[in-house]
XYZ file of C-alpha atoms in Angstrom:
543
model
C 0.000 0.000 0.000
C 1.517 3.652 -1.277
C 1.546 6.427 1.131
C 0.909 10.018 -0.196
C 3.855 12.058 0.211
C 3.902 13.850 3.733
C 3.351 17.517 3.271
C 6.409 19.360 4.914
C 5.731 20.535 8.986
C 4.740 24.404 8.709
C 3.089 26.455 10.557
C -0.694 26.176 9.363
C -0.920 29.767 7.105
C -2.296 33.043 9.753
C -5.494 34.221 8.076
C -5.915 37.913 8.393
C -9.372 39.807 8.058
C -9.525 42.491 6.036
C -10.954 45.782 7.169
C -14.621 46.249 6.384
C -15.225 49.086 4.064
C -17.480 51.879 5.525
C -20.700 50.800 3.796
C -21.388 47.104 4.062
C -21.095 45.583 0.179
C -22.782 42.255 -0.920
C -18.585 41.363 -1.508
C -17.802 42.017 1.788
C -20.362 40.008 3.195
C -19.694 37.342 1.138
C -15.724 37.684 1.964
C -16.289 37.868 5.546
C -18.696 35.308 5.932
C -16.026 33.111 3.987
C -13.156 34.102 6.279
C -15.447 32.887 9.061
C -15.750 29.883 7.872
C -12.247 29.142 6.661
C -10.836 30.511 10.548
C -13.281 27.822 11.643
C -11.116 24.962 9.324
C -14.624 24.574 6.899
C -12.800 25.007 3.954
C -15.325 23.783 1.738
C -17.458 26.316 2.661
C -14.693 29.263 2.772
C -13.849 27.942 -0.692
C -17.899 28.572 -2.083
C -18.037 32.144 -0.155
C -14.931 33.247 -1.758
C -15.422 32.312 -5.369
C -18.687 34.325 -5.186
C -16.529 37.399 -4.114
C -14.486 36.807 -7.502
C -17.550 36.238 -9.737
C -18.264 39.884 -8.401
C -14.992 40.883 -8.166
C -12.648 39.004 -10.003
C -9.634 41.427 -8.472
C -10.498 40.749 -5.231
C -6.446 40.101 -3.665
C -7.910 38.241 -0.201
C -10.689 36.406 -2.222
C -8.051 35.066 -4.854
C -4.995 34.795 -2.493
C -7.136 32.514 0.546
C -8.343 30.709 -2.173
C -4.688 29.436 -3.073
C -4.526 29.085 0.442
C -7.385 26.686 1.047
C -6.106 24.466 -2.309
C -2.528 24.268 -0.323
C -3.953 22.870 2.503
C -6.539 20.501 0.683
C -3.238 18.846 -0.578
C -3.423 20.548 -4.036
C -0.331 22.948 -4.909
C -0.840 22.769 -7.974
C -4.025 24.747 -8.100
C -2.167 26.824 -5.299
C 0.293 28.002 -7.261
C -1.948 28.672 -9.504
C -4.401 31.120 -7.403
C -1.495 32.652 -5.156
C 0.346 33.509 -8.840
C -3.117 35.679 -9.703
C -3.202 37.414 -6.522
C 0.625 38.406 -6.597
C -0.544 40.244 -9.839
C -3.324 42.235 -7.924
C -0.929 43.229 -5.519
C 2.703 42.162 -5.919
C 3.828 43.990 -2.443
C 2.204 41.174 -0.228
C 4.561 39.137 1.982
C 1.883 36.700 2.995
C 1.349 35.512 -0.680
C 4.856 35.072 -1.753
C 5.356 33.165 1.812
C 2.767 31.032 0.580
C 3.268 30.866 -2.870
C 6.964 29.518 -1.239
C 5.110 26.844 0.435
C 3.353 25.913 -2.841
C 6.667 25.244 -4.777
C 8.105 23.456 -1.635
C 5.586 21.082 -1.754
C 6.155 20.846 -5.622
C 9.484 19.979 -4.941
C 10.835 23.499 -6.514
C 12.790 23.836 -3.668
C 15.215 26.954 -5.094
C 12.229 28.348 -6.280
C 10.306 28.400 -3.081
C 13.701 29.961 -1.520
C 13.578 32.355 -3.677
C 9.595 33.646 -2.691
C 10.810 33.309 0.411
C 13.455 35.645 0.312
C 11.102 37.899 -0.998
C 8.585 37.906 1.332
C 11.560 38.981 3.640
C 12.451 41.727 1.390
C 8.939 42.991 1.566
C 8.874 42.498 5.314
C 12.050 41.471 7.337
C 10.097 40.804 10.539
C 7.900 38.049 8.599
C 8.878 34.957 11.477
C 6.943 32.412 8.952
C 8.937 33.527 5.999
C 11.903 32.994 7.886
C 11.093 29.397 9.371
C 10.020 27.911 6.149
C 13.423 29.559 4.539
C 14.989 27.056 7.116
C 12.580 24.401 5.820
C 13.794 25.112 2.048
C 17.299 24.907 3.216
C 17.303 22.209 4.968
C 16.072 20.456 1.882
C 18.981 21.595 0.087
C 21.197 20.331 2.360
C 22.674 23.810 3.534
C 22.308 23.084 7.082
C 24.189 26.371 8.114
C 22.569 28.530 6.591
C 18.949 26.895 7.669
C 20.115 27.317 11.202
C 20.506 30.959 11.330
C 16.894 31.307 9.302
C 15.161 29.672 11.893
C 17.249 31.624 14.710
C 15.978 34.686 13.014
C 12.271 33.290 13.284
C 12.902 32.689 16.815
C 13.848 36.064 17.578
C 10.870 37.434 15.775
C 8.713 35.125 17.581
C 10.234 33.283 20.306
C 7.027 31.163 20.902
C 7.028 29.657 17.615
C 7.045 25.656 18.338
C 7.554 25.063 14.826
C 10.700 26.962 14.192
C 12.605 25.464 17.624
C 11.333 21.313 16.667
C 12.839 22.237 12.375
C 15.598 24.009 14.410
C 15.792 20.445 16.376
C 16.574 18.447 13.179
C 18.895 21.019 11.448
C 21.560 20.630 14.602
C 20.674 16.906 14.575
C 21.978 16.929 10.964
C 24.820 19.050 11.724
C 25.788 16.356 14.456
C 25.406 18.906 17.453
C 23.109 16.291 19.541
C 22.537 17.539 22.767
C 21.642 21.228 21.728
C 18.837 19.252 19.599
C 17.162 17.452 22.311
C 17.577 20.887 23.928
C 16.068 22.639 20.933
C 13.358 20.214 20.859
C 12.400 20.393 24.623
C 11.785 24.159 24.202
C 9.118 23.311 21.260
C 8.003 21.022 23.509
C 7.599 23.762 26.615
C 6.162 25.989 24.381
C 3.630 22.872 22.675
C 3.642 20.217 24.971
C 1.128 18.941 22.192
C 3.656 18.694 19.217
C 3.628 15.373 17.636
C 6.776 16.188 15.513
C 8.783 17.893 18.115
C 8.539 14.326 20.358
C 8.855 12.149 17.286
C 12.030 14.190 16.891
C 13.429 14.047 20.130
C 12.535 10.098 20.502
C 15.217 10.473 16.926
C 17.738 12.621 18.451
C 17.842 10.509 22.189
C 18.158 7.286 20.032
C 21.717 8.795 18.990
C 22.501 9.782 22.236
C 21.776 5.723 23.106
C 19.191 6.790 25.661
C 17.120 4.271 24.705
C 14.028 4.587 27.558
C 13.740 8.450 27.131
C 13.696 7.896 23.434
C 10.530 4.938 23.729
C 9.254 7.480 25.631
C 9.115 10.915 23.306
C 7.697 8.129 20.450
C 4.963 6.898 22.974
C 4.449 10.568 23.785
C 3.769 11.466 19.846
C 1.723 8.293 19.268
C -0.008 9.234 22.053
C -0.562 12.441 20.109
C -1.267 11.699 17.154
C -2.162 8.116 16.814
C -1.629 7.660 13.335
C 1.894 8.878 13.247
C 3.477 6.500 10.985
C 6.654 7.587 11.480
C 7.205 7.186 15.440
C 5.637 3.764 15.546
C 8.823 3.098 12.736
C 11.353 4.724 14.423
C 10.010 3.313 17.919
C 10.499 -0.256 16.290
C 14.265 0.325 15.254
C 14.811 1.771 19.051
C 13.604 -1.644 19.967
C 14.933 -3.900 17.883
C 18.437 -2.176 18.659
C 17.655 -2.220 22.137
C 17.356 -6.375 22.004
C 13.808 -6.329 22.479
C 12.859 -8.059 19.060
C 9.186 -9.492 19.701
C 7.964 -6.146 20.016
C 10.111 -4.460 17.385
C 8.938 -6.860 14.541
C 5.274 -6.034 15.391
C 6.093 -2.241 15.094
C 8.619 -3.191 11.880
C 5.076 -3.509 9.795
C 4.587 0.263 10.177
C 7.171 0.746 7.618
C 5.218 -0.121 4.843
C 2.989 3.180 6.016
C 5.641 5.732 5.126
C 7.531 3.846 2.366
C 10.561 3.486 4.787
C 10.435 -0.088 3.656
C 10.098 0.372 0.289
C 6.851 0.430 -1.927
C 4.339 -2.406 -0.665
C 3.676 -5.202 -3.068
C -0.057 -5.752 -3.221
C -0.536 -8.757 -4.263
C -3.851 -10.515 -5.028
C -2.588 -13.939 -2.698
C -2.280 -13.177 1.385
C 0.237 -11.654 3.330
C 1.847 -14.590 5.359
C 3.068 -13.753 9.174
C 3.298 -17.338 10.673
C -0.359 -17.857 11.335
C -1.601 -20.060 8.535
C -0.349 -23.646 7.606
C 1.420 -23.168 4.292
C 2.037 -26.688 3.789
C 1.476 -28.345 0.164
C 0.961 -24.283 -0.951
C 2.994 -22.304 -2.735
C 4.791 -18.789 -1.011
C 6.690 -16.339 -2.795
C 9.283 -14.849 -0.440
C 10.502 -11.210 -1.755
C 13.597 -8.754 -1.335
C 12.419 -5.579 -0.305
C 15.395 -3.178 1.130
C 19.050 -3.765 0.499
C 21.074 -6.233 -0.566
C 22.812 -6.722 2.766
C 18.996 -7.062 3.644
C 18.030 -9.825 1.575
C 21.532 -11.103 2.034
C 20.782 -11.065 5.796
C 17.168 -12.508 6.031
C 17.187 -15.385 3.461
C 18.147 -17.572 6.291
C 14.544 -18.059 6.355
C 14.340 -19.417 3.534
C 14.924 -23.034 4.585
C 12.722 -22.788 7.934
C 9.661 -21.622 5.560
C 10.697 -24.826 3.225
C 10.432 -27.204 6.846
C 7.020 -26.332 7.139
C 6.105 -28.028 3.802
C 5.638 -25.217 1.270
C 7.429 -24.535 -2.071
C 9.345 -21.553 -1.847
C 9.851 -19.213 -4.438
C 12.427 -16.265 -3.733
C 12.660 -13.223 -6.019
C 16.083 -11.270 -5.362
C 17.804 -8.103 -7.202
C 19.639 -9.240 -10.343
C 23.011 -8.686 -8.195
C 22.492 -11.591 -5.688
C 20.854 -14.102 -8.476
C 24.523 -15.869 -8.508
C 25.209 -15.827 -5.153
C 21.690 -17.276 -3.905
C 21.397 -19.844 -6.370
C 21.251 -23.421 -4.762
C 20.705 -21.538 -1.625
C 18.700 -24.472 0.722
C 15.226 -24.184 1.170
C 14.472 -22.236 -3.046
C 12.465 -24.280 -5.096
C 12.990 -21.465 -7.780
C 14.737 -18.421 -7.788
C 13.045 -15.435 -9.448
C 15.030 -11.950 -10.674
C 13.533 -8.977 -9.771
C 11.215 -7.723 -12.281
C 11.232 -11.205 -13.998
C 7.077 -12.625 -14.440
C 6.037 -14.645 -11.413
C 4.922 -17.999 -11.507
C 1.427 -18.788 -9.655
C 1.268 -18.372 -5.946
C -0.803 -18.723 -2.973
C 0.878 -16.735 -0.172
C 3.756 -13.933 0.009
C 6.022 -12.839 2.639
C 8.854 -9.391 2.800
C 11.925 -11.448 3.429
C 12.127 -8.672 6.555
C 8.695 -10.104 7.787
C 9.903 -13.530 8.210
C 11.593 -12.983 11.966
C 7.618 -11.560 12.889
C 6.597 -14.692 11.193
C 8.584 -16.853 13.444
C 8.383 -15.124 15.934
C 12.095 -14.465 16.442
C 14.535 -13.613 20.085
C 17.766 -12.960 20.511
C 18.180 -16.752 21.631
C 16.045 -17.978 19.007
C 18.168 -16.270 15.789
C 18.210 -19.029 13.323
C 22.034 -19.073 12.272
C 23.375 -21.823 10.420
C 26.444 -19.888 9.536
C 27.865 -20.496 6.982
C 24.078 -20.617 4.925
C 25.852 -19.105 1.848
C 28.981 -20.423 0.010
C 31.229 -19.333 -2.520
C 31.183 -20.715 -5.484
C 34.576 -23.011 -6.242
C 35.062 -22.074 -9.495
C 34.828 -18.311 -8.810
C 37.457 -19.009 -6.129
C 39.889 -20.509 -8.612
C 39.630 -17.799 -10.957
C 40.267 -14.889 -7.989
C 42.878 -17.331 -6.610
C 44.614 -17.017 -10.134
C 43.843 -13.161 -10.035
C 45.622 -12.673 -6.478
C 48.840 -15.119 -7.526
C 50.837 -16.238 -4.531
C 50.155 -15.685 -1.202
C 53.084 -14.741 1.021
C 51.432 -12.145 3.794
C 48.076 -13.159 5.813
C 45.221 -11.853 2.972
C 42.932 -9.132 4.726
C 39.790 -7.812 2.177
C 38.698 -3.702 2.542
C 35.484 -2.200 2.676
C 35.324 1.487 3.990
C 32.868 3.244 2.646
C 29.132 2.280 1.497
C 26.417 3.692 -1.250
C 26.452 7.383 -0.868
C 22.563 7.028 -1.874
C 22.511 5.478 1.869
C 20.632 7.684 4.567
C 22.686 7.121 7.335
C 26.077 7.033 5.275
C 27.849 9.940 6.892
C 27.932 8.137 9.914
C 28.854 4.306 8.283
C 31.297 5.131 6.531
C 35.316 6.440 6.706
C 37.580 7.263 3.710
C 40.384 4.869 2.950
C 42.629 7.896 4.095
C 41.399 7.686 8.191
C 41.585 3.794 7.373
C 45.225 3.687 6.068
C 46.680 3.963 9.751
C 45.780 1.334 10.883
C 46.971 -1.141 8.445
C 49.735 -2.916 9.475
C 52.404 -3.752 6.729
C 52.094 -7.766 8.131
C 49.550 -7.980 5.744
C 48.498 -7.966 2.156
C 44.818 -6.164 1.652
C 42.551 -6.375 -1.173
C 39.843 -3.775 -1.938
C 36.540 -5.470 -2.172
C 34.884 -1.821 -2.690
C 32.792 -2.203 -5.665
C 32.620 1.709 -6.752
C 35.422 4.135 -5.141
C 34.693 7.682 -4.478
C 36.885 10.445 -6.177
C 39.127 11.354 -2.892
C 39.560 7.385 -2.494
C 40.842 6.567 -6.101
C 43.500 9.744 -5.229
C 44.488 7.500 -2.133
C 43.902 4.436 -3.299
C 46.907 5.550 -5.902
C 49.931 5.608 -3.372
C 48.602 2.773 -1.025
C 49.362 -0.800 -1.432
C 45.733 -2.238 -1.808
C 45.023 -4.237 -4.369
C 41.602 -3.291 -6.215
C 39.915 -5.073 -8.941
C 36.416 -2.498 -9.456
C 35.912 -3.607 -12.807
C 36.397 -7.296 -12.138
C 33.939 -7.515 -9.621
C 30.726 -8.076 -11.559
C 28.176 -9.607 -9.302
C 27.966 -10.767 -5.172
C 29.366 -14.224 -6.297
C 32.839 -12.299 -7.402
C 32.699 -10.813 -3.960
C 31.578 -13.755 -2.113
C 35.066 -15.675 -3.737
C 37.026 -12.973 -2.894
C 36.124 -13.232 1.050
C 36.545 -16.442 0.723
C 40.117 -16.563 -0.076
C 40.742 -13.472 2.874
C 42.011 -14.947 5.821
C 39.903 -11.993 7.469
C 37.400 -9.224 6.134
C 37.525 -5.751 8.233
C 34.179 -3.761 6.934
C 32.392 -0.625 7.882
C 27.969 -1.832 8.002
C 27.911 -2.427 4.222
C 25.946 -5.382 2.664
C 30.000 -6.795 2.290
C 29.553 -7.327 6.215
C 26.615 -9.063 6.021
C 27.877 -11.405 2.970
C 31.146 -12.635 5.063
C 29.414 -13.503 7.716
C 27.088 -14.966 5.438
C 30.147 -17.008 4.530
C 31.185 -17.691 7.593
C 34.697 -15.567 7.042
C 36.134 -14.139 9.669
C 35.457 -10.423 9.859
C 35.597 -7.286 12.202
C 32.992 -4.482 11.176
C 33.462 -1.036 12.766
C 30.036 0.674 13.578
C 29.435 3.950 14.316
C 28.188 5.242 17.831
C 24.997 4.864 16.979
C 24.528 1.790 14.380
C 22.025 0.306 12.495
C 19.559 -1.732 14.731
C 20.714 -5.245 13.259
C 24.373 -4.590 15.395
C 22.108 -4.395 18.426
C 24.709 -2.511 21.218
C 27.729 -2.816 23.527
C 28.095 -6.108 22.570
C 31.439 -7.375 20.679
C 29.932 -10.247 18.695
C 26.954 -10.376 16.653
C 23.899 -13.252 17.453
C 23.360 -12.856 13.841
C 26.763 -13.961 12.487
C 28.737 -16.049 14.589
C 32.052 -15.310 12.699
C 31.424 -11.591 13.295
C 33.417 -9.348 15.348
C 32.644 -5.770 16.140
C 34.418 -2.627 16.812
C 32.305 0.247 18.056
C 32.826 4.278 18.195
C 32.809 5.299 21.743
C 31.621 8.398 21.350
C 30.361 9.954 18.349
C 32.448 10.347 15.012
C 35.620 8.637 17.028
C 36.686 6.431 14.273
C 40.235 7.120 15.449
C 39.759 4.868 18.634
C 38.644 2.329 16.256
C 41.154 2.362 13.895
C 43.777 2.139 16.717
C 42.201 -0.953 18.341
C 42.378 -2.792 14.830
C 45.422 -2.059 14.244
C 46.757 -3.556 17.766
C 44.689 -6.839 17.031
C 46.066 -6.755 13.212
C 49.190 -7.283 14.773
C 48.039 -9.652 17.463
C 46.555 -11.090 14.726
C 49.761 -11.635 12.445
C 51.788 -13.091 15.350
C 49.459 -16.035 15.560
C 48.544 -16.352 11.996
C 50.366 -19.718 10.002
C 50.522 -20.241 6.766
């Protein structure tokens, strides 16, 4: 099931009477009767009074300009744009209509051009507080977090009771990695609303960083308790408890993805949605990617526990992984993405599957190694490699820069270099390199073989011939462990809920060992513990 896109958190637009004229008119009647109604949220019947102003009066600015207004908030900005573009010709001095006209394009995704009204409507009036906290809103879009910051501080010192512009503020310095004064910017939109769904939702985010897991639950349970249908916090609220250990729970709350596209679109098929509570046997299930290849990569140790209970299985995976997962245990046939699908009576997410079976830390099925490398791939990287003479150790550093939470996953090759020992011999298993990593790439001694790599088998055969994998939380982490290879992944502070936290080892992968940030962004702490177990490492290796 498809979500409509969320319209962007503003403040809901300030409707302003106009003065009466001296002698009451049938237009002003009809105008004020309107902005009665539309102050009293009827905008249907806001929308009728005012179009029989502009049959009268087809220049009428207010008539035309809350008539824009009313199709912005009935989810059309189209027809917005439209109306607020007429009225800007009746009187092109009015701060309130290019503020608005700015929220139109926002929503439009004409983010630079929404700036630009903005800026305007500041032009025309520099004490306009919306004008300024929906600038921050447009810049924040575009990334320039700076600059959004000191938008919304100007808001806030036009209006220092504006919730809004303190909870946007909230996120900005949660982008910007300044943690603590977000919670703190958050808790004054919360003193000022104690009734702001966002500002909590937010905050629950921002604690979750911090690893104050039990305040965070809280500000999510204080939002849902808000606003009950807020998609988002029952999401977020499940990765707080998944990471937290608590998985029965946290799979329940997982299926709120599908409500805000978080896990992808929704397939809606004809045949059921199996959970684990009908017998499947003698029927036929199709079990589906639906994230990431470390995802799928991940979760299709299912696979074989949904063949035990007597169904034929058929798995559809990204073209990437259709080498790697063939003659995985449990597929009766293996489907590419986008390929036609065979005849089915039940489907599953392959992320569904731990709700399914009901999954606990002590119940993880891991029959590591449930993936293998294919021999012949192995001969032809062993022939690629040549002779070994040095303990083999493969790279990964740095994951897709398409990922939301890459700025925090991932290091450049340059703050990895330190800590690799010259004991070894290290192989780049990175499959695309970023611009400042080809320059270092150049003068290091890592061997990398991008355009060789074609598919996950060609990786798969290259862990396998590692004596051991060190990875930042790519899908390369989740395939050698897959494997069974012996790897060390190095997590941020805060990591992705699968890594679960404090713990050195991972119930998931068994050959798994983890390296953690103590505080955040300290990769250099890492990087020095590595390196001392590299050369622990070395002094006990044989060949």
């Amino acid at each position: 099931m498809t979500r409509p896109p969320q319209i962007p958190n503003r403040e809901t637009p300030t409707i302003v009477k106009a003065a009466a004229p001296q002698h009451l008119t049938k237009v002003s009647t009809l105008f004020n009767t309107g902005l009665t109604y539309h102050q009293k949220g009827q905008l249907t019947l806001a929308r009728q009074f005012y179009a029989q102003v502009l049959v009268l009066q087809p220049d009428h600015f207010n008539a035309t300009h809350l008539s824009g207004v009313i199709a912005l908030q009935s989810k059309n900005p189209s027809l917005a744009l439209e109306l607020i573009g007429k009225a800007l010709v009746i009187n092109p001095n009015s701060a309130d209509a290019f503020t608005h006209r700015g929220n139109a394009l926002q929503e439009l995704k004409l983010v630079e051009e929404a700036l630009a009204n903005y800026n305007k409507a500041i032009e025309i009036n520099p004490d306009h507080s919306l004008a300024y906290s929906n600038r921050g809103n447009a810049l924040k879009q575009l990334k320039r977090m700076e600059e959004a910051l000191v938008s919304y501080d100007a808001a806030i010192a036009i209006k220092p009771d504006h919730a809004d512009s303190y909870s946007n503020r909230g996120t900005v310095l949660r982008e910007l990695k300044r943690i603590e004064e977000a919670v703190a910017s958050y808790d004054k939109a919360i003193e000022i609303n104690p009734e702001h769904p966002q500002a909590h939702y937010n905050r629950g985010k921002a604690l979750k960083e911090l690893i104050r897991i039990e305040e965070a639950l809280a500000s999510y349970d204080k939002a849902i308790q808000i606003k009950p249908d807020l998609a988002d916090a029952y999401w977020n609220k499940s990765l707080t408890l998944l990471l937290a250990g608590e998985l029965i729970q946290g799979w329940k709350l997982y299926e709120w993805g599908w409500k805000n596209n978080h896990r992808g679109i929704y397939r809606d098929f004809f045949q059921p949605l199996w959970l684990g509570l009908v017998d499947i046997s003698g029927k036929t299930i199709l079990l589906h990617s639906e994230q990431g290849l470390g995802d799928t990569i991940q979760f299709c140790r299912y696979v074989k526990l949904v063949k035990e209970l007597g169904a034929k299985v058929l798995l559809e995976v990204p073209k990437p992984l259709m080498s790697l997962l063939h003659g995985l245990e449990g597929v009766d046939q293996l489907i590419e993405c986008g390929k036609p699908l065979p005849d089915f009576e039940y489907h599953c997410p392959l992320m569904s599957l731990p709700l399914a079976f009901k999954t606990e830390l002590v119940s993880i099925p891991n029959p590591t190694p449930y993936l293998v490398a294919s021999p012949q791939k192995c001969n032809e990287w062993a022939q690629r490699l040549g002779a070994k003479t040095k303990p083999l150790v493969g790279l990964v550093w740095s994951g897709s820069p398409e990922h939301k939470n890459d700025h925090n996953r991932s290091l450049t090759l340059q703050l990895l270099s330190p800590c690799l020992s010259n004991l070894f011999d290290y192989v780049s298993l990175q499959k695309e390199l970023r611009e400042k990593d080809k320059q270092r790439l150049s003068v290091c001694d890592v061997k990398h073989y991008e355009d060789e790599i074609k598919d996950f088998s060609d990786t798969a055969a290259i862990c396998e011939l590692m004596d051991l994998v060190i990875t930042v939380d790519t899908s390369v982490a989740h395939l050698a462990g897959a494997i069974g290879k012996k790897t060390w992944v190095l997590l941020p502070y805060a990591p992705d809920w699968r890594w679960l936290l404090h713990k050195d080892y991972s119930p998931w992968y068994q050959s798994i060992k983890i390296y953690r940030q103590p505080s955040p962004g300290d990769w250099d702490s890492v990087t020095q513990r590595v390196r001392q177990d590299l050369i622990e490492y070395s002094n006990n290796w044989k060949f």
